[in-house]
Amino acid sequence: MKREFPMLITVIAGLGYLLFYFIPHWPFNLIGEMFQSWVIVISAFAILLGVGSLIKVHGDRISRKTEGWPYSIILLSGVFITAILGIWKGVDVGTPFDYIFRYFYSPMGSTMFSLLAFFIASAAFRAFRAQSREATMLLVAAFFVMLGRVPIGELIWEGFPKIASWLMNFPTTAGQRAIMIGAALGVVSTSIKILIGIDKSYLGGD
Amino acid sequence: MVTNLAIVLPANSDNIGIWIAAFLTLCIYSFLYKDNPFYKFAEYLFVGVSAGYWVARQYHNSLIPNLWNKLVIDHNFLYIIPGLLGIMMLMRLIPGVAWISRWAISFVVGMSAGINIIANLQGNAIAQIRGSIVPLWSGDILTSIYNWVLLIGVVCGLMYFFFSIEHKGFFGGVSRVGIWFLMVSFGASFGYTIMARISLLIGRMQFLLGDWLQVIRM
């Protein structure tokens, strides 16, 4: 019961959606649309589960006074203040939630990602040492794409934008297509394995 | 003394939000020196605010319109089922009854599998294969060569992902050409990633020097 019933739910949900796609008429259209709406609700609860888990982990850290526990208080304050203000006062422009978004969330997010500019520079140095033919190709492609996509590249040599465009339109497109087709076939085969009950890893242990 | 302060403090120094944002930005950049309590403070605060942000967003964008309104305004009581499944998912946090969450997870996994089969076949596999079927002789020599490059790149790249045959001999050569195309592709993506990060860095510098200190005009 602990495993069989969830597997049945998986099959009903997956086949329900597939039937809705291939037979978009009553009653499958209603079932498909209803299932799509349900999955939005359940996915919202999945995010709440993630936040609940975060609260649990940091609540434990505070109660056990493990190393760095004061930072957990800051984290939990951030969670509760933002969530409560957002739920209570709304998320529209001019609300306290919007203030938090503009002066806390957005600057910290941008700064965190911009921090990677410094670390990616050292990664680039390692990658760009061109120790093999493949690394050289990566180096050359990155070099031309970067110089071809900024105004200074065109000022140095007008051929840079043309080479960058050609690299993007042909070899890069070919590589991306190979990855996309390969990944798509992999996802489809995994999905079929889940629906016919071969892959049960999502059910976990016991 | 007051005059000096007026020179040091920018005109919008009363905007506490800008000062907070500048302080948090500097806290995060302090990591460039080494890991320190200011960075840790900003890091934990960012994680907390992000989690709270998504809770409020999900509440207003998903739970109210798709659950509360359907139940209370439309009186569609079938929506008790996703509500119950959602609560079952939260049972994952209680060790003794964590298995109940499988019901909700199974529904999401089943739906995702169904959607993925259609979306990936239609949007990725078939669309990309169709896009790769190009005329190998178009009347123009350059265009024809470029189309050959595209087709060879896709076929060789796909061969590299085919692991049922050992990659040696002719097949090994073909998959090696596939690696070259993949490397060019990764190089271009890497270049774009660097540019995106540098662009964010420029944005933060503009904020610090423009919005906060007002030493540059934008």
JSON list of C-alpha atoms in Angstrom, two decimals, chain A residues 1-3 5-7 9-10 13-14 17-18 21-22 32 34-49 51-54 56 58 61 71-72 74-75 78-79 82-83 86-87 90-91 97 99-101 103-105 107-120 123-124 128 133-134 137-138 141-142 145-146 149-150 166-182 184-185 187-188 191-192 194-195 202-206, chain B residues 15-18 20-21 24-25 28-29 31-32 36-37 39-60 62-63 66-67 70 78-79 81-83 85-87 89-90 92-95 99 102-118 120-122 124-125 128-129 131-132 146-147 149-150 153-154 157-158 161 176 179-195 197-198 200-201 204:
[
{"chain": "A", "resi": 1, "resn": "MET", "atom": "CA", "xyz": [0.00, 0.00, 0.00]},
{"chain": "A", "resi": 2, "resn": "LYS", "atom": "CA", "xyz": [2.86, 2.38, 0.82]},
{"chain": "A", "resi": 3, "resn": "ARG", "atom": "CA", "xyz": [4.35, 1.91, -2.66]},
{"chain": "A", "resi": 5, "resn": "PHE", "atom": "CA", "xyz": [-0.96, 3.23, -4.34]},
{"chain": "A", "resi": 6, "resn": "PRO", "atom": "CA", "xyz": [1.55, 6.04, -5.08]},
{"chain": "A", "resi": 7, "resn": "MET", "atom": "CA", "xyz": [2.56, 4.18, -8.27]},
{"chain": "A", "resi": 9, "resn": "ILE", "atom": "CA", "xyz": [-1.43, 7.77, -8.69]},
{"chain": "A", "resi": 10, "resn": "THR", "atom": "CA", "xyz": [1.64, 8.33, -10.92]},
{"chain": "A", "resi": 13, "resn": "ALA", "atom": "CA", "xyz": [-1.73, 11.47, -13.43]},
{"chain": "A", "resi": 14, "resn": "GLY", "atom": "CA", "xyz": [0.69, 10.79, -16.31]},
{"chain": "A", "resi": 17, "resn": "TYR", "atom": "CA", "xyz": [-2.33, 14.21, -19.09]},
{"chain": "A", "resi": 18, "resn": "LEU", "atom": "CA", "xyz": [-1.29, 12.16, -22.16]},
{"chain": "A", "resi": 21, "resn": "TYR", "atom": "CA", "xyz": [-3.15, 15.87, -25.06]},
{"chain": "A", "resi": 22, "resn": "PHE", "atom": "CA", "xyz": [-4.07, 13.29, -27.68]},
{"chain": "A", "resi": 32, "resn": "GLY", "atom": "CA", "xyz": [-6.35, 17.31, -18.14]},
{"chain": "A", "resi": 34, "resn": "MET", "atom": "CA", "xyz": [-8.08, 19.98, -13.72]},
{"chain": "A", "resi": 35, "resn": "PHE", "atom": "CA", "xyz": [-4.88, 17.96, -13.24]},
{"chain": "A", "resi": 36, "resn": "GLN", "atom": "CA", "xyz": [-2.80, 20.90, -14.54]},
{"chain": "A", "resi": 37, "resn": "SER", "atom": "CA", "xyz": [-4.46, 23.20, -12.02]},
{"chain": "A", "resi": 38, "resn": "TRP", "atom": "CA", "xyz": [-3.96, 20.65, -9.22]},
{"chain": "A", "resi": 39, "resn": "VAL", "atom": "CA", "xyz": [-0.28, 20.28, -9.95]},
{"chain": "A", "resi": 40, "resn": "ILE", "atom": "CA", "xyz": [0.19, 24.06, -9.54]},
{"chain": "A", "resi": 41, "resn": "VAL", "atom": "CA", "xyz": [-1.35, 23.82, -6.05]},
{"chain": "A", "resi": 42, "resn": "ILE", "atom": "CA", "xyz": [0.71, 20.80, -5.03]},
{"chain": "A", "resi": 43, "resn": "SER", "atom": "CA", "xyz": [3.90, 22.37, -6.40]},
{"chain": "A", "resi": 44, "resn": "ALA", "atom": "CA", "xyz": [3.19, 25.45, -4.24]},
{"chain": "A", "resi": 45, "resn": "PHE", "atom": "CA", "xyz": [3.04, 23.12, -1.23]},
{"chain": "A", "resi": 46, "resn": "ALA", "atom": "CA", "xyz": [6.35, 21.59, -2.39]},
{"chain": "A", "resi": 47, "resn": "ILE", "atom": "CA", "xyz": [7.94, 25.05, -2.04]},
{"chain": "A", "resi": 48, "resn": "LEU", "atom": "CA", "xyz": [6.38, 25.36, 1.42]},
{"chain": "A", "resi": 49, "resn": "LEU", "atom": "CA", "xyz": [7.89, 21.95, 2.22]},
{"chain": "A", "resi": 51, "resn": "VAL", "atom": "CA", "xyz": [10.94, 26.32, 3.37]},
{"chain": "A", "resi": 52, "resn": "GLY", "atom": "CA", "xyz": [9.60, 24.16, 6.23]},
{"chain": "A", "resi": 53, "resn": "SER", "atom": "CA", "xyz": [12.67, 21.96, 5.95]},
{"chain": "A", "resi": 54, "resn": "LEU", "atom": "CA", "xyz": [14.91, 25.04, 6.03]},
{"chain": "A", "resi": 56, "resn": "LYS", "atom": "CA", "xyz": [13.45, 22.86, 10.78]},
{"chain": "A", "resi": 58, "resn": "HIS", "atom": "CA", "xyz": [17.97, 26.08, 11.36]},
{"chain": "A", "resi": 61, "resn": "ARG", "atom": "CA", "xyz": [20.84, 24.55, 14.94]},
{"chain": "A", "resi": 71, "resn": "TYR", "atom": "CA", "xyz": [23.40, 33.27, 11.72]},
{"chain": "A", "resi": 72, "resn": "SER", "atom": "CA", "xyz": [20.44, 30.88, 11.76]},
{"chain": "A", "resi": 74, "resn": "ILE", "atom": "CA", "xyz": [19.21, 35.99, 10.96]},
{"chain": "A", "resi": 75, "resn": "LEU", "atom": "CA", "xyz": [18.06, 33.46, 8.37]},
{"chain": "A", "resi": 78, "resn": "GLY", "atom": "CA", "xyz": [14.49, 36.89, 7.05]},
{"chain": "A", "resi": 79, "resn": "VAL", "atom": "CA", "xyz": [12.09, 34.03, 6.30]},
{"chain": "A", "resi": 82, "resn": "THR", "atom": "CA", "xyz": [9.42, 38.56, 4.50]},
{"chain": "A", "resi": 83, "resn": "ALA", "atom": "CA", "xyz": [6.76, 35.84, 4.38]},
{"chain": "A", "resi": 86, "resn": "GLY", "atom": "CA", "xyz": [4.11, 39.48, 2.02]},
{"chain": "A", "resi": 87, "resn": "ILE", "atom": "CA", "xyz": [1.07, 37.44, 3.08]},
{"chain": "A", "resi": 90, "resn": "GLY", "atom": "CA", "xyz": [0.36, 41.91, -0.13]},
{"chain": "A", "resi": 91, "resn": "VAL", "atom": "CA", "xyz": [3.10, 41.89, -2.74]},
{"chain": "A", "resi": 97, "resn": "PHE", "atom": "CA", "xyz": [7.23, 43.28, 0.77]},
{"chain": "A", "resi": 99, "resn": "TYR", "atom": "CA", "xyz": [10.55, 47.39, -0.11]},
{"chain": "A", "resi": 100, "resn": "ILE", "atom": "CA", "xyz": [12.24, 44.16, 1.00]},
{"chain": "A", "resi": 101, "resn": "PHE", "atom": "CA", "xyz": [12.39, 42.99, -2.62]},
{"chain": "A", "resi": 103, "resn": "TYR", "atom": "CA", "xyz": [16.45, 46.90, -1.07]},
{"chain": "A", "resi": 104, "resn": "PHE", "atom": "CA", "xyz": [17.27, 43.42, 0.26]},
{"chain": "A", "resi": 105, "resn": "TYR", "atom": "CA", "xyz": [16.43, 40.59, -2.15]},
{"chain": "A", "resi": 107, "resn": "PRO", "atom": "CA", "xyz": [20.63, 43.83, -4.52]},
{"chain": "A", "resi": 108, "resn": "MET", "atom": "CA", "xyz": [21.80, 40.74, -2.66]},
{"chain": "A", "resi": 109, "resn": "GLY", "atom": "CA", "xyz": [20.82, 38.46, -5.57]},
{"chain": "A", "resi": 110, "resn": "SER", "atom": "CA", "xyz": [22.60, 40.62, -8.14]},
{"chain": "A", "resi": 111, "resn": "THR", "atom": "CA", "xyz": [25.68, 40.97, -5.95]},
{"chain": "A", "resi": 112, "resn": "MET", "atom": "CA", "xyz": [25.87, 37.23, -5.27]},
{"chain": "A", "resi": 113, "resn": "PHE", "atom": "CA", "xyz": [25.79, 36.46, -8.98]},
{"chain": "A", "resi": 114, "resn": "SER", "atom": "CA", "xyz": [28.16, 39.32, -9.85]},
{"chain": "A", "resi": 115, "resn": "LEU", "atom": "CA", "xyz": [30.59, 37.86, -7.32]},
{"chain": "A", "resi": 116, "resn": "LEU", "atom": "CA", "xyz": [30.93, 34.95, -9.74]},
{"chain": "A", "resi": 117, "resn": "ALA", "atom": "CA", "xyz": [32.52, 37.37, -12.23]},
{"chain": "A", "resi": 118, "resn": "PHE", "atom": "CA", "xyz": [35.69, 37.26, -10.11]},
{"chain": "A", "resi": 119, "resn": "PHE", "atom": "CA", "xyz": [35.69, 33.48, -9.65]},
{"chain": "A", "resi": 120, "resn": "ILE", "atom": "CA", "xyz": [34.81, 32.78, -13.25]},
{"chain": "A", "resi": 123, "resn": "ALA", "atom": "CA", "xyz": [38.12, 29.41, -13.89]},
{"chain": "A", "resi": 124, "resn": "ALA", "atom": "CA", "xyz": [38.67, 31.02, -17.29]},
{"chain": "A", "resi": 128, "resn": "PHE", "atom": "CA", "xyz": [42.16, 29.01, -21.22]},
{"chain": "A", "resi": 133, "resn": "ARG", "atom": "CA", "xyz": [42.88, 20.55, -28.61]},
{"chain": "A", "resi": 134, "resn": "GLU", "atom": "CA", "xyz": [39.42, 20.56, -27.01]},
{"chain": "A", "resi": 137, "resn": "MET", "atom": "CA", "xyz": [38.60, 25.11, -29.19]},
{"chain": "A", "resi": 138, "resn": "LEU", "atom": "CA", "xyz": [36.70, 26.20, -26.08]},
{"chain": "A", "resi": 141, "resn": "ALA", "atom": "CA", "xyz": [35.10, 30.07, -29.29]},
{"chain": "A", "resi": 142, "resn": "ALA", "atom": "CA", "xyz": [34.76, 31.98, -25.99]},
{"chain": "A", "resi": 145, "resn": "VAL", "atom": "CA", "xyz": [32.05, 35.27, -28.94]},
{"chain": "A", "resi": 146, "resn": "MET", "atom": "CA", "xyz": [33.02, 37.68, -26.15]},
{"chain": "A", "resi": 149, "resn": "ARG", "atom": "CA", "xyz": [29.36, 40.68, -28.88]},
{"chain": "A", "resi": 150, "resn": "VAL", "atom": "CA", "xyz": [30.75, 43.89, -27.32]},
{"chain": "A", "resi": 166, "resn": "TRP", "atom": "CA", "xyz": [28.99, 32.50, -37.61]},
{"chain": "A", "resi": 167, "resn": "LEU", "atom": "CA", "xyz": [30.16, 30.59, -34.53]},
{"chain": "A", "resi": 168, "resn": "MET", "atom": "CA", "xyz": [26.76, 31.12, -32.89]},
{"chain": "A", "resi": 169, "resn": "ASN", "atom": "CA", "xyz": [24.72, 30.25, -36.01]},
{"chain": "A", "resi": 170, "resn": "PHE", "atom": "CA", "xyz": [26.51, 27.08, -37.10]},
{"chain": "A", "resi": 171, "resn": "PRO", "atom": "CA", "xyz": [28.93, 25.14, -34.83]},
{"chain": "A", "resi": 172, "resn": "THR", "atom": "CA", "xyz": [27.31, 26.35, -31.58]},
{"chain": "A", "resi": 173, "resn": "THR", "atom": "CA", "xyz": [23.80, 25.73, -32.88]},
{"chain": "A", "resi": 174, "resn": "ALA", "atom": "CA", "xyz": [24.88, 22.25, -34.01]},
{"chain": "A", "resi": 175, "resn": "GLY", "atom": "CA", "xyz": [26.37, 21.47, -30.58]},
{"chain": "A", "resi": 176, "resn": "GLN", "atom": "CA", "xyz": [23.33, 22.85, -28.73]},
{"chain": "A", "resi": 177, "resn": "ARG", "atom": "CA", "xyz": [20.98, 20.88, -30.97]},
{"chain": "A", "resi": 178, "resn": "ALA", "atom": "CA", "xyz": [22.86, 17.65, -30.31]},
{"chain": "A", "resi": 179, "resn": "ILE", "atom": "CA", "xyz": [22.61, 18.32, -26.56]},
{"chain": "A", "resi": 180, "resn": "MET", "atom": "CA", "xyz": [18.92, 19.23, -26.77]},
{"chain": "A", "resi": 181, "resn": "ILE", "atom": "CA", "xyz": [17.97, 16.21, -28.87]},
{"chain": "A", "resi": 182, "resn": "GLY", "atom": "CA", "xyz": [20.01, 13.87, -26.66]},
{"chain": "A", "resi": 184, "resn": "ALA", "atom": "CA", "xyz": [15.03, 15.27, -24.83]},
{"chain": "A", "resi": 185, "resn": "LEU", "atom": "CA", "xyz": [15.30, 11.58, -25.76]},
{"chain": "A", "resi": 187, "resn": "VAL", "atom": "CA", "xyz": [13.90, 12.71, -20.55]},
{"chain": "A", "resi": 188, "resn": "VAL", "atom": "CA", "xyz": [11.27, 10.95, -22.67]},
{"chain": "A", "resi": 191, "resn": "SER", "atom": "CA", "xyz": [9.38, 9.53, -18.20]},
{"chain": "A", "resi": 192, "resn": "ILE", "atom": "CA", "xyz": [8.14, 6.38, -19.93]},
{"chain": "A", "resi": 194, "resn": "ILE", "atom": "CA", "xyz": [8.37, 6.12, -14.58]},
{"chain": "A", "resi": 195, "resn": "LEU", "atom": "CA", "xyz": [4.90, 5.74, -16.09]},
{"chain": "A", "resi": 202, "resn": "TYR", "atom": "CA", "xyz": [11.09, 8.79, -6.71]},
{"chain": "A", "resi": 203, "resn": "LEU", "atom": "CA", "xyz": [9.34, 6.69, -4.05]},
{"chain": "A", "resi": 204, "resn": "GLY", "atom": "CA", "xyz": [12.49, 6.57, -1.92]},
{"chain": "A", "resi": 205, "resn": "GLY", "atom": "CA", "xyz": [13.45, 3.83, 0.53]},
{"chain": "A", "resi": 206, "resn": "ASP", "atom": "CA", "xyz": [11.43, 1.53, 2.91]},
{"chain": "B", "resi": 15, "resn": "ASN", "atom": "CA", "xyz": [16.75, 56.93, 1.71]},
{"chain": "B", "resi": 16, "resn": "ILE", "atom": "CA", "xyz": [17.48, 54.18, 4.20]},
{"chain": "B", "resi": 17, "resn": "GLY", "atom": "CA", "xyz": [16.76, 51.52, 1.60]},
{"chain": "B", "resi": 18, "resn": "ILE", "atom": "CA", "xyz": [19.71, 52.61, -0.56]},
{"chain": "B", "resi": 20, "resn": "ILE", "atom": "CA", "xyz": [20.78, 49.09, 3.43]},
{"chain": "B", "resi": 21, "resn": "ALA", "atom": "CA", "xyz": [21.29, 47.83, -0.13]},
{"chain": "B", "resi": 24, "resn": "LEU", "atom": "CA", "xyz": [24.53, 44.42, 2.01]},
{"chain": "B", "resi": 25, "resn": "THR", "atom": "CA", "xyz": [26.35, 44.77, -1.33]},
{"chain": "B", "resi": 28, "resn": "ILE", "atom": "CA", "xyz": [28.87, 40.32, 0.03]},
{"chain": "B", "resi": 29, "resn": "TYR", "atom": "CA", "xyz": [31.87, 41.81, -1.78]},
{"chain": "B", "resi": 31, "resn": "PHE", "atom": "CA", "xyz": [34.09, 37.79, 0.57]},
{"chain": "B", "resi": 32, "resn": "LEU", "atom": "CA", "xyz": [36.63, 38.73, -2.10]},
{"chain": "B", "resi": 36, "resn": "ASN", "atom": "CA", "xyz": [34.08, 36.83, 7.27]},
{"chain": "B", "resi": 37, "resn": "PRO", "atom": "CA", "xyz": [31.10, 37.52, 9.58]},
{"chain": "B", "resi": 39, "resn": "TYR", "atom": "CA", "xyz": [29.59, 38.02, 4.37]},
{"chain": "B", "resi": 40, "resn": "LYS", "atom": "CA", "xyz": [28.01, 35.27, 6.45]},
{"chain": "B", "resi": 41, "resn": "PHE", "atom": "CA", "xyz": [25.42, 37.75, 7.75]},
{"chain": "B", "resi": 42, "resn": "ALA", "atom": "CA", "xyz": [24.45, 38.77, 4.21]},
{"chain": "B", "resi": 43, "resn": "GLU", "atom": "CA", "xyz": [24.55, 35.18, 2.96]},
{"chain": "B", "resi": 44, "resn": "TYR", "atom": "CA", "xyz": [22.17, 33.88, 5.64]},
{"chain": "B", "resi": 45, "resn": "LEU", "atom": "CA", "xyz": [19.92, 36.91, 5.29]},
{"chain": "B", "resi": 46, "resn": "PHE", "atom": "CA", "xyz": [19.75, 36.37, 1.53]},
{"chain": "B", "resi": 47, "resn": "VAL", "atom": "CA", "xyz": [18.76, 32.72, 1.94]},
{"chain": "B", "resi": 48, "resn": "GLY", "atom": "CA", "xyz": [16.11, 33.67, 4.52]},
{"chain": "B", "resi": 49, "resn": "VAL", "atom": "CA", "xyz": [14.65, 36.55, 2.52]},
{"chain": "B", "resi": 50, "resn": "SER", "atom": "CA", "xyz": [14.62, 34.38, -0.64]},
{"chain": "B", "resi": 51, "resn": "ALA", "atom": "CA", "xyz": [12.69, 31.63, 1.17]},
{"chain": "B", "resi": 52, "resn": "GLY", "atom": "CA", "xyz": [10.23, 34.16, 2.60]},
{"chain": "B", "resi": 53, "resn": "TYR", "atom": "CA", "xyz": [9.87, 35.79, -0.82]},
{"chain": "B", "resi": 54, "resn": "TRP", "atom": "CA", "xyz": [8.86, 32.49, -2.43]},
{"chain": "B", "resi": 55, "resn": "VAL", "atom": "CA", "xyz": [6.40, 31.67, 0.37]},
{"chain": "B", "resi": 56, "resn": "ALA", "atom": "CA", "xyz": [4.60, 35.00, -0.13]},
{"chain": "B", "resi": 57, "resn": "ARG", "atom": "CA", "xyz": [4.70, 34.66, -3.92]},
{"chain": "B", "resi": 58, "resn": "GLN", "atom": "CA", "xyz": [3.30, 31.13, -3.88]},
{"chain": "B", "resi": 59, "resn": "TYR", "atom": "CA", "xyz": [0.58, 32.21, -1.44]},
{"chain": "B", "resi": 60, "resn": "HIS", "atom": "CA", "xyz": [-0.61, 35.06, -3.67]},
{"chain": "B", "resi": 62, "resn": "SER", "atom": "CA", "xyz": [-0.75, 29.87, -6.63]},
{"chain": "B", "resi": 63, "resn": "LEU", "atom": "CA", "xyz": [-2.64, 29.07, -3.44]},
{"chain": "B", "resi": 66, "resn": "ASN", "atom": "CA", "xyz": [-5.91, 28.05, -7.64]},
{"chain": "B", "resi": 67, "resn": "LEU", "atom": "CA", "xyz": [-7.07, 26.69, -4.29]},
{"chain": "B", "resi": 70, "resn": "LYS", "atom": "CA", "xyz": [-11.82, 27.67, -6.33]},
{"chain": "B", "resi": 78, "resn": "LEU", "atom": "CA", "xyz": [-12.93, 18.77, -6.14]},
{"chain": "B", "resi": 79, "resn": "TYR", "atom": "CA", "xyz": [-10.12, 21.15, -5.18]},
{"chain": "B", "resi": 81, "resn": "ILE", "atom": "CA", "xyz": [-8.09, 16.83, -3.34]},
{"chain": "B", "resi": 82, "resn": "PRO", "atom": "CA", "xyz": [-5.03, 18.97, -4.29]},
{"chain": "B", "resi": 83, "resn": "GLY", "atom": "CA", "xyz": [-5.38, 20.74, -0.92]},
{"chain": "B", "resi": 85, "resn": "LEU", "atom": "CA", "xyz": [-2.36, 16.19, -1.37]},
{"chain": "B", "resi": 86, "resn": "GLY", "atom": "CA", "xyz": [-0.50, 19.43, -0.55]},
{"chain": "B", "resi": 87, "resn": "ILE", "atom": "CA", "xyz": [-0.95, 18.86, 3.18]},
{"chain": "B", "resi": 89, "resn": "MET", "atom": "CA", "xyz": [3.35, 16.61, 1.05]},
{"chain": "B", "resi": 90, "resn": "LEU", "atom": "CA", "xyz": [4.07, 18.64, 4.18]},
{"chain": "B", "resi": 92, "resn": "ARG", "atom": "CA", "xyz": [7.45, 14.79, 4.88]},
{"chain": "B", "resi": 93, "resn": "LEU", "atom": "CA", "xyz": [8.56, 17.00, 7.78]},
{"chain": "B", "resi": 94, "resn": "ILE", "atom": "CA", "xyz": [7.13, 14.56, 10.36]},
{"chain": "B", "resi": 95, "resn": "PRO", "atom": "CA", "xyz": [9.37, 11.44, 10.46]},
{"chain": "B", "resi": 99, "resn": "TRP", "atom": "CA", "xyz": [5.64, 8.14, 3.71]},
{"chain": "B", "resi": 102, "resn": "ARG", "atom": "CA", "xyz": [4.64, 9.90, -1.51]},
{"chain": "B", "resi": 103, "resn": "TRP", "atom": "CA", "xyz": [1.03, 10.28, -2.66]},
{"chain": "B", "resi": 104, "resn": "ALA", "atom": "CA", "xyz": [1.51, 13.95, -3.46]},
{"chain": "B", "resi": 105, "resn": "ILE", "atom": "CA", "xyz": [5.00, 13.42, -4.89]},
{"chain": "B", "resi": 106, "resn": "SER", "atom": "CA", "xyz": [3.64, 10.63, -7.10]},
{"chain": "B", "resi": 107, "resn": "PHE", "atom": "CA", "xyz": [1.00, 12.94, -8.54]},
{"chain": "B", "resi": 108, "resn": "VAL", "atom": "CA", "xyz": [3.59, 15.62, -9.35]},
{"chain": "B", "resi": 109, "resn": "VAL", "atom": "CA", "xyz": [6.02, 13.03, -10.77]},
{"chain": "B", "resi": 110, "resn": "GLY", "atom": "CA", "xyz": [3.27, 11.44, -12.91]},
{"chain": "B", "resi": 111, "resn": "MET", "atom": "CA", "xyz": [2.10, 14.77, -14.27]},
{"chain": "B", "resi": 112, "resn": "SER", "atom": "CA", "xyz": [5.69, 15.89, -14.90]},
{"chain": "B", "resi": 113, "resn": "ALA", "atom": "CA", "xyz": [6.38, 12.63, -16.76]},
{"chain": "B", "resi": 114, "resn": "GLY", "atom": "CA", "xyz": [3.29, 13.10, -18.94]},
{"chain": "B", "resi": 115, "resn": "ILE", "atom": "CA", "xyz": [4.11, 16.76, -19.65]},
{"chain": "B", "resi": 116, "resn": "ASN", "atom": "CA", "xyz": [7.80, 15.97, -20.28]},
{"chain": "B", "resi": 117, "resn": "ILE", "atom": "CA", "xyz": [7.04, 13.30, -22.87]},
{"chain": "B", "resi": 118, "resn": "ILE", "atom": "CA", "xyz": [4.99, 15.73, -24.93]},
{"chain": "B", "resi": 120, "resn": "ASN", "atom": "CA", "xyz": [10.43, 17.32, -24.94]},
{"chain": "B", "resi": 121, "resn": "LEU", "atom": "CA", "xyz": [9.39, 15.36, -28.00]},
{"chain": "B", "resi": 122, "resn": "GLN", "atom": "CA", "xyz": [7.54, 18.27, -29.55]},
{"chain": "B", "resi": 124, "resn": "ASN", "atom": "CA", "xyz": [13.08, 19.80, -28.35]},
{"chain": "B", "resi": 125, "resn": "ALA", "atom": "CA", "xyz": [13.57, 16.53, -30.22]},
{"chain": "B", "resi": 128, "resn": "GLN", "atom": "CA", "xyz": [15.47, 20.47, -33.44]},
{"chain": "B", "resi": 129, "resn": "ILE", "atom": "CA", "xyz": [15.61, 17.55, -35.88]},
{"chain": "B", "resi": 131, "resn": "GLY", "atom": "CA", "xyz": [15.60, 22.54, -37.88]},
{"chain": "B", "resi": 132, "resn": "SER", "atom": "CA", "xyz": [18.64, 20.43, -38.76]},
{"chain": "B", "resi": 146, "resn": "TYR", "atom": "CA", "xyz": [27.57, 26.20, -43.58]},
{"chain": "B", "resi": 147, "resn": "ASN", "atom": "CA", "xyz": [24.60, 23.82, -43.85]},
{"chain": "B", "resi": 149, "resn": "VAL", "atom": "CA", "xyz": [28.77, 22.17, -40.96]},
{"chain": "B", "resi": 150, "resn": "LEU", "atom": "CA", "xyz": [25.42, 22.31, -39.15]},
{"chain": "B", "resi": 153, "resn": "GLY", "atom": "CA", "xyz": [27.83, 18.95, -36.09]},
{"chain": "B", "resi": 154, "resn": "VAL", "atom": "CA", "xyz": [24.39, 17.68, -35.06]},
{"chain": "B", "resi": 157, "resn": "GLY", "atom": "CA", "xyz": [27.30, 15.44, -31.50]},
{"chain": "B", "resi": 158, "resn": "LEU", "atom": "CA", "xyz": [24.49, 12.89, -31.28]},
{"chain": "B", "resi": 161, "resn": "PHE", "atom": "CA", "xyz": [25.92, 10.70, -26.79]},
{"chain": "B", "resi": 176, "resn": "ARG", "atom": "CA", "xyz": [35.58, 12.97, -31.55]},
{"chain": "B", "resi": 179, "resn": "ILE", "atom": "CA", "xyz": [33.24, 16.60, -29.02]},
{"chain": "B", "resi": 180, "resn": "TRP", "atom": "CA", "xyz": [34.80, 19.45, -31.02]},
{"chain": "B", "resi": 181, "resn": "PHE", "atom": "CA", "xyz": [31.38, 20.86, -31.83]},
{"chain": "B", "resi": 182, "resn": "LEU", "atom": "CA", "xyz": [30.30, 20.47, -28.21]},
{"chain": "B", "resi": 183, "resn": "MET", "atom": "CA", "xyz": [33.46, 22.26, -27.08]},
{"chain": "B", "resi": 184, "resn": "VAL", "atom": "CA", "xyz": [32.80, 25.21, -29.38]},
{"chain": "B", "resi": 185, "resn": "SER", "atom": "CA", "xyz": [29.26, 25.27, -28.03]},
{"chain": "B", "resi": 186, "resn": "PHE", "atom": "CA", "xyz": [30.49, 25.21, -24.41]},
{"chain": "B", "resi": 187, "resn": "GLY", "atom": "CA", "xyz": [33.02, 27.93, -25.22]},
{"chain": "B", "resi": 188, "resn": "ALA", "atom": "CA", "xyz": [30.29, 30.18, -26.58]},
{"chain": "B", "resi": 189, "resn": "SER", "atom": "CA", "xyz": [28.10, 29.50, -23.52]},
{"chain": "B", "resi": 190, "resn": "PHE", "atom": "CA", "xyz": [31.08, 30.18, -21.26]},
{"chain": "B", "resi": 191, "resn": "GLY", "atom": "CA", "xyz": [31.71, 33.46, -23.05]},
{"chain": "B", "resi": 192, "resn": "TYR", "atom": "CA", "xyz": [28.10, 34.49, -22.59]},
{"chain": "B", "resi": 193, "resn": "THR", "atom": "CA", "xyz": [28.17, 33.51, -18.91]},
{"chain": "B", "resi": 194, "resn": "ILE", "atom": "CA", "xyz": [31.26, 35.66, -18.32]},
{"chain": "B", "resi": 195, "resn": "MET", "atom": "CA", "xyz": [29.62, 38.59, -20.08]},
{"chain": "B", "resi": 197, "resn": "ARG", "atom": "CA", "xyz": [28.37, 38.16, -14.75]},
{"chain": "B", "resi": 198, "resn": "ILE", "atom": "CA", "xyz": [30.46, 41.18, -15.78]},
{"chain": "B", "resi": 200, "resn": "LEU", "atom": "CA", "xyz": [25.84, 42.30, -13.22]},
{"chain": "B", "resi": 201, "resn": "LEU", "atom": "CA", "xyz": [29.11, 43.56, -11.71]},
{"chain": "B", "resi": 204, "resn": "ARG", "atom": "CA", "xyz": [26.37, 46.85, -8.87]}
]
